[in-house]
Coordinates of C-alpha atoms and ligand atoms in Angstrom, one line a residue:
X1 CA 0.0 0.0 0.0
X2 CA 1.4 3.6 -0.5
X3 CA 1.2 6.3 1.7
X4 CA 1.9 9.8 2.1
X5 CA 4.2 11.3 4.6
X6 CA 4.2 14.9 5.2
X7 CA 6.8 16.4 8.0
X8 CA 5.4 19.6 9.3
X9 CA 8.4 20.9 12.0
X10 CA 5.7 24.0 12.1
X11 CA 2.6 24.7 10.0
X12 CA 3.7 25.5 6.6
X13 CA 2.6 29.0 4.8
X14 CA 1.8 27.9 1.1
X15 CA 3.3 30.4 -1.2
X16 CA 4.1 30.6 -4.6
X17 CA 2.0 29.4 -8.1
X18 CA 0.1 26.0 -8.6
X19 CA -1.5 25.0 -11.8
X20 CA -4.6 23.4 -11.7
X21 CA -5.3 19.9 -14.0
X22 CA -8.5 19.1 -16.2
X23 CA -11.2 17.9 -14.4
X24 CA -11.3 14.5 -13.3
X25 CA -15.6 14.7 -13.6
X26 CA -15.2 16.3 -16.9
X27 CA -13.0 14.0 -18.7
X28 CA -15.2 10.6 -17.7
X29 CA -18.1 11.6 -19.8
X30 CA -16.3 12.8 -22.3
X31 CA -14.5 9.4 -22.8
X32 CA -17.9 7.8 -22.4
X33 CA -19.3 10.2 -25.1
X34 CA -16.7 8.5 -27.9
X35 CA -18.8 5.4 -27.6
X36 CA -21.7 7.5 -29.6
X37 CA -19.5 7.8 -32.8
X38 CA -17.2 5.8 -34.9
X39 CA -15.4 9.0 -35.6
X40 CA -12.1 10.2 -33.5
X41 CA -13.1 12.4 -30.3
X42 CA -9.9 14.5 -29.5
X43 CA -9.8 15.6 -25.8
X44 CA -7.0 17.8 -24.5
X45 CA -5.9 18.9 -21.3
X46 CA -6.5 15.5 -20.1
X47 CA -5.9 15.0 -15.9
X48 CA -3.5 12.3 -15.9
X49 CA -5.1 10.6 -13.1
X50 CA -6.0 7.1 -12.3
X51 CA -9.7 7.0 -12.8
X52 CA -9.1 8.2 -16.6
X53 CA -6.5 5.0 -17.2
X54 CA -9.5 2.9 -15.4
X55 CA -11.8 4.0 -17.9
X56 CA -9.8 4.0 -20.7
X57 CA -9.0 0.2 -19.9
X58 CA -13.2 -0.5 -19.7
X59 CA -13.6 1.8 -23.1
X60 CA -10.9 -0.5 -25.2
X61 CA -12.5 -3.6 -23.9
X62 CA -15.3 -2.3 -25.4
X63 CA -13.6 -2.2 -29.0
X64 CA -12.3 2.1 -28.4
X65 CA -9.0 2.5 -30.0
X66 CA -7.0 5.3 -28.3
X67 CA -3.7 7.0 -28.2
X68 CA -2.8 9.7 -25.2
X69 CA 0.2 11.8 -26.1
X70 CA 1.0 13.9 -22.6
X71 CA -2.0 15.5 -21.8
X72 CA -3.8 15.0 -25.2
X73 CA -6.2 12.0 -26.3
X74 CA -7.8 10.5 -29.4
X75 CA -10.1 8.2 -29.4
X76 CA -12.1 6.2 -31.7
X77 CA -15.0 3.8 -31.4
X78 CA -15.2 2.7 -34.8
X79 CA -16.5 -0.8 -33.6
X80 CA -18.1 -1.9 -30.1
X81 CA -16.6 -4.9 -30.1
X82 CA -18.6 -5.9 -26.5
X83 CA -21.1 -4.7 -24.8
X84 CA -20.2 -5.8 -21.4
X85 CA -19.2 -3.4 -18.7
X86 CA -17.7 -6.1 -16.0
X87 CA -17.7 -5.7 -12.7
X88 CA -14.1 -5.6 -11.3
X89 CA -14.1 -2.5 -13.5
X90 CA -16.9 -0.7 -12.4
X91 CA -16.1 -2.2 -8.5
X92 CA -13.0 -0.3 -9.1
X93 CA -14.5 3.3 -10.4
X94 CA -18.7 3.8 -9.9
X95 CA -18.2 6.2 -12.9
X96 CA -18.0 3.2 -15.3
X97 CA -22.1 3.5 -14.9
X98 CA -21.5 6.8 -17.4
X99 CA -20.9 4.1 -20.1
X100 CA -24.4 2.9 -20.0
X101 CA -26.1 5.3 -22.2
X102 CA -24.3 5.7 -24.8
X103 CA -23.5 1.5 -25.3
X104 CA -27.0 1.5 -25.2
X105 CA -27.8 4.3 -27.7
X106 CA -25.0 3.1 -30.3
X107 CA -25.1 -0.5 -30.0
X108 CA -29.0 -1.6 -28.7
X109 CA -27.9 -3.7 -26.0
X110 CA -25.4 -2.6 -22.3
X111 CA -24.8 -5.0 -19.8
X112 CA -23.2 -3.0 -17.0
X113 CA -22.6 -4.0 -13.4
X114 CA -24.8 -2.4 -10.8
X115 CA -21.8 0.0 -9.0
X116 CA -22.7 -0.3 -5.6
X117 CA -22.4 1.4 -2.5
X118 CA -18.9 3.3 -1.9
X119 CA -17.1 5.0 1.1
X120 CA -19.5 7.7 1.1
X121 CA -22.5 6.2 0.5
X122 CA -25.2 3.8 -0.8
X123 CA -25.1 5.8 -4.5
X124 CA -28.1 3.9 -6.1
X125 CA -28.3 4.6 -10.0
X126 CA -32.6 3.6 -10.2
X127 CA -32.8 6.7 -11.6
X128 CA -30.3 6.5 -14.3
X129 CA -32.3 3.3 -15.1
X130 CA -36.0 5.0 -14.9
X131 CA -34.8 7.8 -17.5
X132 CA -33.1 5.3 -20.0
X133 CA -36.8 3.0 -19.5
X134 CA -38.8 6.2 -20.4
X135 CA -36.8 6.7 -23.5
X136 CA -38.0 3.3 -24.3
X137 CA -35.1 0.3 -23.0
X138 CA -36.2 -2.6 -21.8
X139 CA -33.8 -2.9 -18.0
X140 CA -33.7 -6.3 -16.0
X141 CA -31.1 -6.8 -13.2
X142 CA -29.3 -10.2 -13.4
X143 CA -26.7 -11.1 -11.3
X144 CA -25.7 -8.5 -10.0
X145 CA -25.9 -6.6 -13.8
X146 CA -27.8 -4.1 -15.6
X147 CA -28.8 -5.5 -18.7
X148 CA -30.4 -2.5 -21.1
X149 CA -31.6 -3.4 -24.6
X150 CA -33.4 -1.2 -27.0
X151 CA -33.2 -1.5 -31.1
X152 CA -33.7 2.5 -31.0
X153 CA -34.9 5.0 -28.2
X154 CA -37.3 7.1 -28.7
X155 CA -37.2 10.4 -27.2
X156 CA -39.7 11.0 -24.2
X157 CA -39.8 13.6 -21.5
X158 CA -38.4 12.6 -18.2
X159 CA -38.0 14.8 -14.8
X160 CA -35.5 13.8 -12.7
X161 CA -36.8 13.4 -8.9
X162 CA -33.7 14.9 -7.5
X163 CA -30.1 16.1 -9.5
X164 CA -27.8 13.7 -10.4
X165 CA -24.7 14.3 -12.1
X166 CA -24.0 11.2 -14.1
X167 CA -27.5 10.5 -13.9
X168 CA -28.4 14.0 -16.1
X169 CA -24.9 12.9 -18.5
X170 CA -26.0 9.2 -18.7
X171 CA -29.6 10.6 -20.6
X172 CA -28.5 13.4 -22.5
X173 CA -25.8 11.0 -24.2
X174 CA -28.9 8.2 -24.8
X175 CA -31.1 10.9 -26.0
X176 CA -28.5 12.4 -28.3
X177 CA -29.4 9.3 -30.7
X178 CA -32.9 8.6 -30.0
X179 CA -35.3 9.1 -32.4
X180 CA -37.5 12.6 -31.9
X181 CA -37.1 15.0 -29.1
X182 CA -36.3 14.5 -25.2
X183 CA -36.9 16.7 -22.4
X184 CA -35.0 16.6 -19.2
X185 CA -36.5 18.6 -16.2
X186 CA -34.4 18.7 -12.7
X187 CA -31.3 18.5 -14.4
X188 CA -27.9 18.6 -12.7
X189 CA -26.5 22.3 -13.4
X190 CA -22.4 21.2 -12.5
X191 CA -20.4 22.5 -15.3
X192 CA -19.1 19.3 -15.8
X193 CA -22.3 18.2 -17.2
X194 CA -22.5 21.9 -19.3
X195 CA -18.7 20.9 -20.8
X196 CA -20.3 17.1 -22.1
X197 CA -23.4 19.1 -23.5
X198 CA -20.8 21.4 -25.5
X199 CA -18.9 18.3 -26.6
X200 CA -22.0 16.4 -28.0
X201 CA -22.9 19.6 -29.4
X202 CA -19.9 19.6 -31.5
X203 CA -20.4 16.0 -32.6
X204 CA -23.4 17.0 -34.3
X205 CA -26.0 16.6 -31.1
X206 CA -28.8 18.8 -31.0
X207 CA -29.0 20.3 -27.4
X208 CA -31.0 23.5 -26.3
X209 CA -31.2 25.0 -22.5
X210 CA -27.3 23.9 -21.9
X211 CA -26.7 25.2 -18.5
X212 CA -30.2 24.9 -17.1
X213 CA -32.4 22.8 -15.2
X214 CA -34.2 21.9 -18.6
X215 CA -32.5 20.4 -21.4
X216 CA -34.2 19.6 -25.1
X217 CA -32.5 17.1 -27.1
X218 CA -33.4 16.4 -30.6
X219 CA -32.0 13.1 -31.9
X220 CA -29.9 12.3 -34.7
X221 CA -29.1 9.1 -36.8
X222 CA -25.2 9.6 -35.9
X223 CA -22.5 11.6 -34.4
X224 CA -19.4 12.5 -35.8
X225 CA -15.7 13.9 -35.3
X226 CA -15.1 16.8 -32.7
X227 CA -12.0 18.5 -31.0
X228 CA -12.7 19.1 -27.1
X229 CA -10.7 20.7 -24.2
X230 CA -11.3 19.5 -20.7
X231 CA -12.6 22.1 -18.4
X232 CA -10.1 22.6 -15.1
X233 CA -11.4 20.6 -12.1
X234 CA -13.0 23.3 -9.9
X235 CA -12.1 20.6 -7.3
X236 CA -8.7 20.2 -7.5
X237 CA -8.8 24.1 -7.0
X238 CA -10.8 24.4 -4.2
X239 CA -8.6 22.2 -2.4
X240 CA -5.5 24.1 -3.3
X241 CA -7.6 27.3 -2.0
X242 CA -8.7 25.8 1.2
X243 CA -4.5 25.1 1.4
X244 CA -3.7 28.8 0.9
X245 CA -6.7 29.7 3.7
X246 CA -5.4 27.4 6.0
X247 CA -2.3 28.0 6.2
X248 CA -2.6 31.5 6.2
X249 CA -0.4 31.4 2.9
X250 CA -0.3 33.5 -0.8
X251 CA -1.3 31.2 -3.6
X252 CA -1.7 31.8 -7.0
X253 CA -3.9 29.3 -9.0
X254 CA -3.4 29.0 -12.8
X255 CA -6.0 27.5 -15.3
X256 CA -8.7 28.0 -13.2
X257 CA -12.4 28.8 -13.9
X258 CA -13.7 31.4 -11.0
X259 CA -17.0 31.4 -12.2
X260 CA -17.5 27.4 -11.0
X261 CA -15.9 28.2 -8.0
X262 CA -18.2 31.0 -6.6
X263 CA -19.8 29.1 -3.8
X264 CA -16.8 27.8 -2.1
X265 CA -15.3 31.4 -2.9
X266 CA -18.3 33.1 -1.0
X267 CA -17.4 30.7 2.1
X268 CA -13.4 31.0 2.2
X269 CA -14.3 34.9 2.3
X270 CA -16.3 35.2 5.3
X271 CA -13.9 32.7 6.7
X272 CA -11.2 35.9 6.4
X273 CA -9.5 34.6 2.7
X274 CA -8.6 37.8 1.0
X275 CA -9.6 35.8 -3.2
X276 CA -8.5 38.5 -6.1
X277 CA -9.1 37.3 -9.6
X278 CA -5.5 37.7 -11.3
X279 CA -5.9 37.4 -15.0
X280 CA -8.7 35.7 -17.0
X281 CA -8.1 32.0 -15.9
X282 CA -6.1 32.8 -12.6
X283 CA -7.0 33.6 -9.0
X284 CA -5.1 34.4 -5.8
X285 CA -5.9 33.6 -2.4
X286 CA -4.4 35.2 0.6
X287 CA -5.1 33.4 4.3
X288 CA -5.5 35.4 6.9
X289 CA -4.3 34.7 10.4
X290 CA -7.4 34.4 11.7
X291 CA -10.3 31.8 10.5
X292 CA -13.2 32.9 11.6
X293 CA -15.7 29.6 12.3
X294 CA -19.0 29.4 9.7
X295 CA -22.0 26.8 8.8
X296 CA -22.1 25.4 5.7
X297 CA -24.8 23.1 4.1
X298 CA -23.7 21.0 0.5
X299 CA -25.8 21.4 -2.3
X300 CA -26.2 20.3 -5.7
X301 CA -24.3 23.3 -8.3
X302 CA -24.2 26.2 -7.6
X303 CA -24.3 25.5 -3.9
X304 CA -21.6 24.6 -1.9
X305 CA -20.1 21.3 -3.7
X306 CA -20.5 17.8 -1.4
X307 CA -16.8 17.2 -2.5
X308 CA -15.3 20.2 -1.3
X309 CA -16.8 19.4 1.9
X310 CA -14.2 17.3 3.8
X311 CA -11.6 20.3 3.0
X312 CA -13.4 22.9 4.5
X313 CA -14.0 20.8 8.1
X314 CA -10.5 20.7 8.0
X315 CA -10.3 24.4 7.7
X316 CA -12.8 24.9 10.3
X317 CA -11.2 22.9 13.2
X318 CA -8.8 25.7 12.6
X319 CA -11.7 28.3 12.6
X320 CA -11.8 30.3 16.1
X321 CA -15.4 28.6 17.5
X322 CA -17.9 26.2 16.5
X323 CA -18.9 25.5 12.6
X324 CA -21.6 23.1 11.9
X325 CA -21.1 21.5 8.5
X326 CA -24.7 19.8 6.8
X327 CA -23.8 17.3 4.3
X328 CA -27.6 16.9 2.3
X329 CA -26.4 14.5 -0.9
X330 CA -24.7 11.4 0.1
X331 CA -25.3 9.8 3.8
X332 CA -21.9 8.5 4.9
X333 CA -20.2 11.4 4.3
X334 CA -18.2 11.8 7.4
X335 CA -15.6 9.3 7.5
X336 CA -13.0 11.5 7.3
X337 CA -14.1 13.3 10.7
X338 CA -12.4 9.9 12.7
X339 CA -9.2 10.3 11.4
X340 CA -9.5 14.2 12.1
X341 CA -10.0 14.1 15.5
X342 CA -6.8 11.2 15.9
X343 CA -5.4 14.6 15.0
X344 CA -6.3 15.9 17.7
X345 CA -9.7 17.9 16.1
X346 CA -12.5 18.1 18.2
X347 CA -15.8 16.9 15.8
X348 CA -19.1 15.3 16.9
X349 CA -21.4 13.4 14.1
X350 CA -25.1 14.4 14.9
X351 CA -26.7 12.1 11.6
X352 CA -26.4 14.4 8.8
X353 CA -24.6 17.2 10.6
X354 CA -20.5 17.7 11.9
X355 CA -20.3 20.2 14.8
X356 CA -16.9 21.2 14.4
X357 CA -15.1 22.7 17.7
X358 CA -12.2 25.1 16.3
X359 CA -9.4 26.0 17.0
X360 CA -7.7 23.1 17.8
X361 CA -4.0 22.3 17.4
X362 CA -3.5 19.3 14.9
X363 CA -0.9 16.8 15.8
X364 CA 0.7 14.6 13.5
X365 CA -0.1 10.6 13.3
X366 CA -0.7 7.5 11.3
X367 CA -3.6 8.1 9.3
X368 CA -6.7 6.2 6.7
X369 CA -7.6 7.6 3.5
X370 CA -11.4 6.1 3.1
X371 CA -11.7 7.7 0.2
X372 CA -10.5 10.6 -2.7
X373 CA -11.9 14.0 -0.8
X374 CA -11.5 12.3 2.4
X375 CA -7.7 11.7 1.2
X376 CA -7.4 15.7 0.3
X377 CA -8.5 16.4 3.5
X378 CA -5.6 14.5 5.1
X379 CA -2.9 15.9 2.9
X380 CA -4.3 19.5 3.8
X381 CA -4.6 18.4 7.9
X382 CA -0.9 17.5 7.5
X383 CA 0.1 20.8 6.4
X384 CA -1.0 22.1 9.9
X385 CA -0.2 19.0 11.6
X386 CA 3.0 19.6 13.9
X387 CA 5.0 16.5 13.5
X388 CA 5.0 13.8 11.0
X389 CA 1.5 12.6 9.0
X390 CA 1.3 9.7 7.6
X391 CA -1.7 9.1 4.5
X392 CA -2.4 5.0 4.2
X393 CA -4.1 3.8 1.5
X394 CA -3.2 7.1 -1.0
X395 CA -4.7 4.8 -3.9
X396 CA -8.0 6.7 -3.5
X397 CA -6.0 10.2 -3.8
X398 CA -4.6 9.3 -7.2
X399 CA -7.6 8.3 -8.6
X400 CA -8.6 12.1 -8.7
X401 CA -5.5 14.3 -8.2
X402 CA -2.8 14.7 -10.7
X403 CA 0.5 14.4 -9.0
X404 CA -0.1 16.0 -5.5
X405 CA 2.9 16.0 -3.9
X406 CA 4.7 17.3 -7.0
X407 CA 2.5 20.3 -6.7
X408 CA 3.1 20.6 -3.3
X409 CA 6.8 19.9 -3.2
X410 CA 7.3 23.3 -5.1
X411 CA 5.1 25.1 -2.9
X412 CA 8.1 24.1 -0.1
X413 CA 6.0 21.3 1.6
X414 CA 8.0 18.2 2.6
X415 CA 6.2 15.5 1.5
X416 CA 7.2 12.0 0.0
X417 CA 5.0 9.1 -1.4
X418 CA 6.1 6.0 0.8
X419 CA 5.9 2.8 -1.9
X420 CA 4.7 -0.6 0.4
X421 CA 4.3 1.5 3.8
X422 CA 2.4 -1.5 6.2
X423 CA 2.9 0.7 9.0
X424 CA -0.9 -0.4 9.7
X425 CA -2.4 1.0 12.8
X426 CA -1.9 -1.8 15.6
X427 CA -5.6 -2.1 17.2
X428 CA -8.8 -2.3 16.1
X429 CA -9.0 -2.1 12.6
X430 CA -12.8 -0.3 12.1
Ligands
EPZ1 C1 -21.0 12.8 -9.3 O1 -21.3 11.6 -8.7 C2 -19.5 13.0 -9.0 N1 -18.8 12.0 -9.8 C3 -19.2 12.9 -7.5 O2 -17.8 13.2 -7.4 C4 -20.0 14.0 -6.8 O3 -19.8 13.9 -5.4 C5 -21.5 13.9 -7.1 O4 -21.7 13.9 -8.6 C6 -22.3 15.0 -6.5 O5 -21.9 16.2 -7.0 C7 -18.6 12.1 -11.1 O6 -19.1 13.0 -11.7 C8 -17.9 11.0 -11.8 P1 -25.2 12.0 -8.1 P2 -22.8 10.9 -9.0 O7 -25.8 11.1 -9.0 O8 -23.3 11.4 -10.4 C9 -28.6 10.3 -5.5 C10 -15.7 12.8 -6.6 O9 -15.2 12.8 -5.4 N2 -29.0 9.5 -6.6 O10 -25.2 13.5 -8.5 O11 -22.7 9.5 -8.7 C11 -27.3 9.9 -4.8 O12 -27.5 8.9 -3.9 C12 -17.0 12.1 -6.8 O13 -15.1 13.3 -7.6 C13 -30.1 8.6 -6.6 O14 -30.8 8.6 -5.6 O15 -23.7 11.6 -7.9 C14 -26.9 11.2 -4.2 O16 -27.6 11.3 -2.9 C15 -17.6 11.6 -5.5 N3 -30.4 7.9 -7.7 C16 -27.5 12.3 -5.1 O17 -28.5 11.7 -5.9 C17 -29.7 7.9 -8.8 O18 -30.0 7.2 -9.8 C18 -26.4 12.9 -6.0 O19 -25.7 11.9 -6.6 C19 -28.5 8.7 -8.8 C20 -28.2 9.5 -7.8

């Protein structure tokens, strides 16, 4: 297993210029999207992060040809050569469900494993399945398997009951190539889910009301050829941001989008963050000394964003007072909040609430990554941490974060990635 060890001899004061990678969230429904054409799909700006080589591997064992040059890909699905999504694949990343729809809508028939429950929840997908039934498929769950058939959909008008990210991109790819029009109400309005609209768009899709809560999509027999840059993961720079407020440190962040970033921007202010835009794609955040404490409840885009949420409790047990965080769209949210408080935070769980009790001085110790924000959220507790932290289980980090400590070792942090660290916490395991 690798880990990640930071020594902090005092908290560090991040300074200096990070720039931020494509977003992770962006770039998985783009890769799904290929399946829709035979024609090459050319993505730049590609994270290089494990979750993209995960679905690369399910999309070429699906018949996708690719080649990824740095951060640059093309990709063609000239023939589906399967259309079997299996399950140690989508066991290993729940976002494998965002091949569903467009197997479906290309080849008439997707047989892709249920995901799940995860870390942070039980993440059912019955209404990715309810959508793709309306537009006509025919869905039985067999072993453990969705199995979606459906010689051509037929657009239909669906409302989702609540937002769902990959359950909004899973649709408007079916719909894309159903026959006649589709109308999606309750949409989810992430930009990530905008970016794949714009990408379809340019494969010859026919989508109106990009952006909002109602999307119209007229289909067409077949999509062709298109050139698409990945939007920079607003997550990846809210965490760096969190850093700079935490640590009371001068960051600049390049290749960042401020407009997707507004909520958490909002948040870090009141918290005392001085955030200036510098230059079209850039911001700067300057920490002050003083974090003053703050309630925050996640909500679907444009409120505050459930994966942001682990990095600001760790901001807050820094906060002067008591901050209650809500988190309202996945209920197991909060393992992170154990391995806090064995740095010495002070955090109760009351069901879907944290009461944070700020400030506390953080420690350094052996710690769990459960999961990729919860890892984050180490990493940024280690930066305050006196002493030496040490991240178990950092697989779930990579998955989402291009080269972390890379990024932080020229911000002056010392950190290094430990390979086959079974320094396992002696005890009870939970
Ligand atoms: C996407 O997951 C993101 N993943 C998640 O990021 C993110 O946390 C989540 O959206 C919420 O913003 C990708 O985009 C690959 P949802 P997704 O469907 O689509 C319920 C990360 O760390 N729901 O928007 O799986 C669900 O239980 C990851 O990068 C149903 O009830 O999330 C949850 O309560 C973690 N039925 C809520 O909706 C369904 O059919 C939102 O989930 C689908 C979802």
């Amino acid at each position: 297993m690798e880990a990640l060890r930071i020594y902090t001899e005092k908290p560090y004061q991040l300074r200096g210029e990070v720039t931020i990678s494509g977003a992770k969230n962006a770039v998985l429904p783009a890769l799904a999207a290929s399946l829709l054409t035979g024609e090459e799909v050319h993505l730049t700006n590609i994270p290089l992060v494990k979750d993209v080589q995960t679905m690369l591997t399910l999309l070429a064992e699906l018949g996708a040809e690719y080649s990824l040059k740095k951060k640059s890909l093309t990709i063609s699905a000239k023939k589906i050569l399967s259309d079997q999504a299996p399950y140690q694949l989508v066991r290993a990343m729940r976002a494998s469900i965002l091949v569903l729809g467009p197997l479906l809508a290309r080849k008439g028939r997707a047989v892709v494993a249920l995901p799940g429950g995860c870390a942070i929840g039980t993440r059912p997908v019955d209404l990715h399945i309810t959508g793709l039934q309306k537009l006509g498929a025919e869905i039985k769950i067999e072993h453990g398997y969705i199995v979606a058939e459906a010689r051509r959909l037929k657009g239909a008008e669906f409302e989702f009951e609540k937002k769902t990210v990959t359950g909004t991109e899973n649709l408007v790819m079916a719909a894309a190539l159903a026959r006649g029009e589709t109308v999606l109400k309750n949409c989810a309005l992430e930009p990530e889910v905008s970016s794949l609209c714009e990408l379809l768009v340019k494969m010859g899709a026919r989508i109106d009301g990009i952006g909002e809560e109602t999307l119209r999509i007229r289909g067409v027999d077949d999509l062709g050829p298109a050139s698409h840059r990945i939007i920079p993961d607003r997550i990846e720079a809210g965490t760096f941001m969190v850093a700079a407020a935490l640590t009371g440190g001068d960051l600049v962040l390049r290749e960042v989008e401020p407009a997707h970033l507004q909520a958490l921007t909002d948040k870090l202010t009141i918290s005392g963050a001085r955030i200036e835009k510098s230059g079209r794609r850039s911001i700067r955040v300057i920490g002050s000394q003083e974090i003053k404490p703050q309630d925050v409840t996640t909500a679907p885009y444009p409120g505050f964003p459930t994966d942001m949420q682990a990095q600001f409790m760790v901001l807050m047990t820094q906060a002067s007072g008591t901050s209650i965080i809500t988190e309202t769209i996945f209920d197991r949210r909060f393992a992170h909040a154990n391995e806090l408080t064995r740095l010495g935070a002070s955090i109760e769980i009351q069901g879907d609430k944290a009461v944070i009790r700020g400030r506390t001085p953080l420690s350094g110790a052996e710690v769990m990554a459960t999961d990729l924000r919860a890892s984050a959220c180490l990493v940024l507790a280690g930066l305050v941490a006196t002493g030496q932290t040490t991240i178990n289980d950092i697989e779930h980090l990579d998955r989402g974060y291009e080269k972390i400590e890379e990024k932080l070792v020229k911000l002056g942090v010392k950190i290094e990635r430990l390979k086959n660290n079974n320094n396992h916490r002696t005890g009870g395991k939970p």
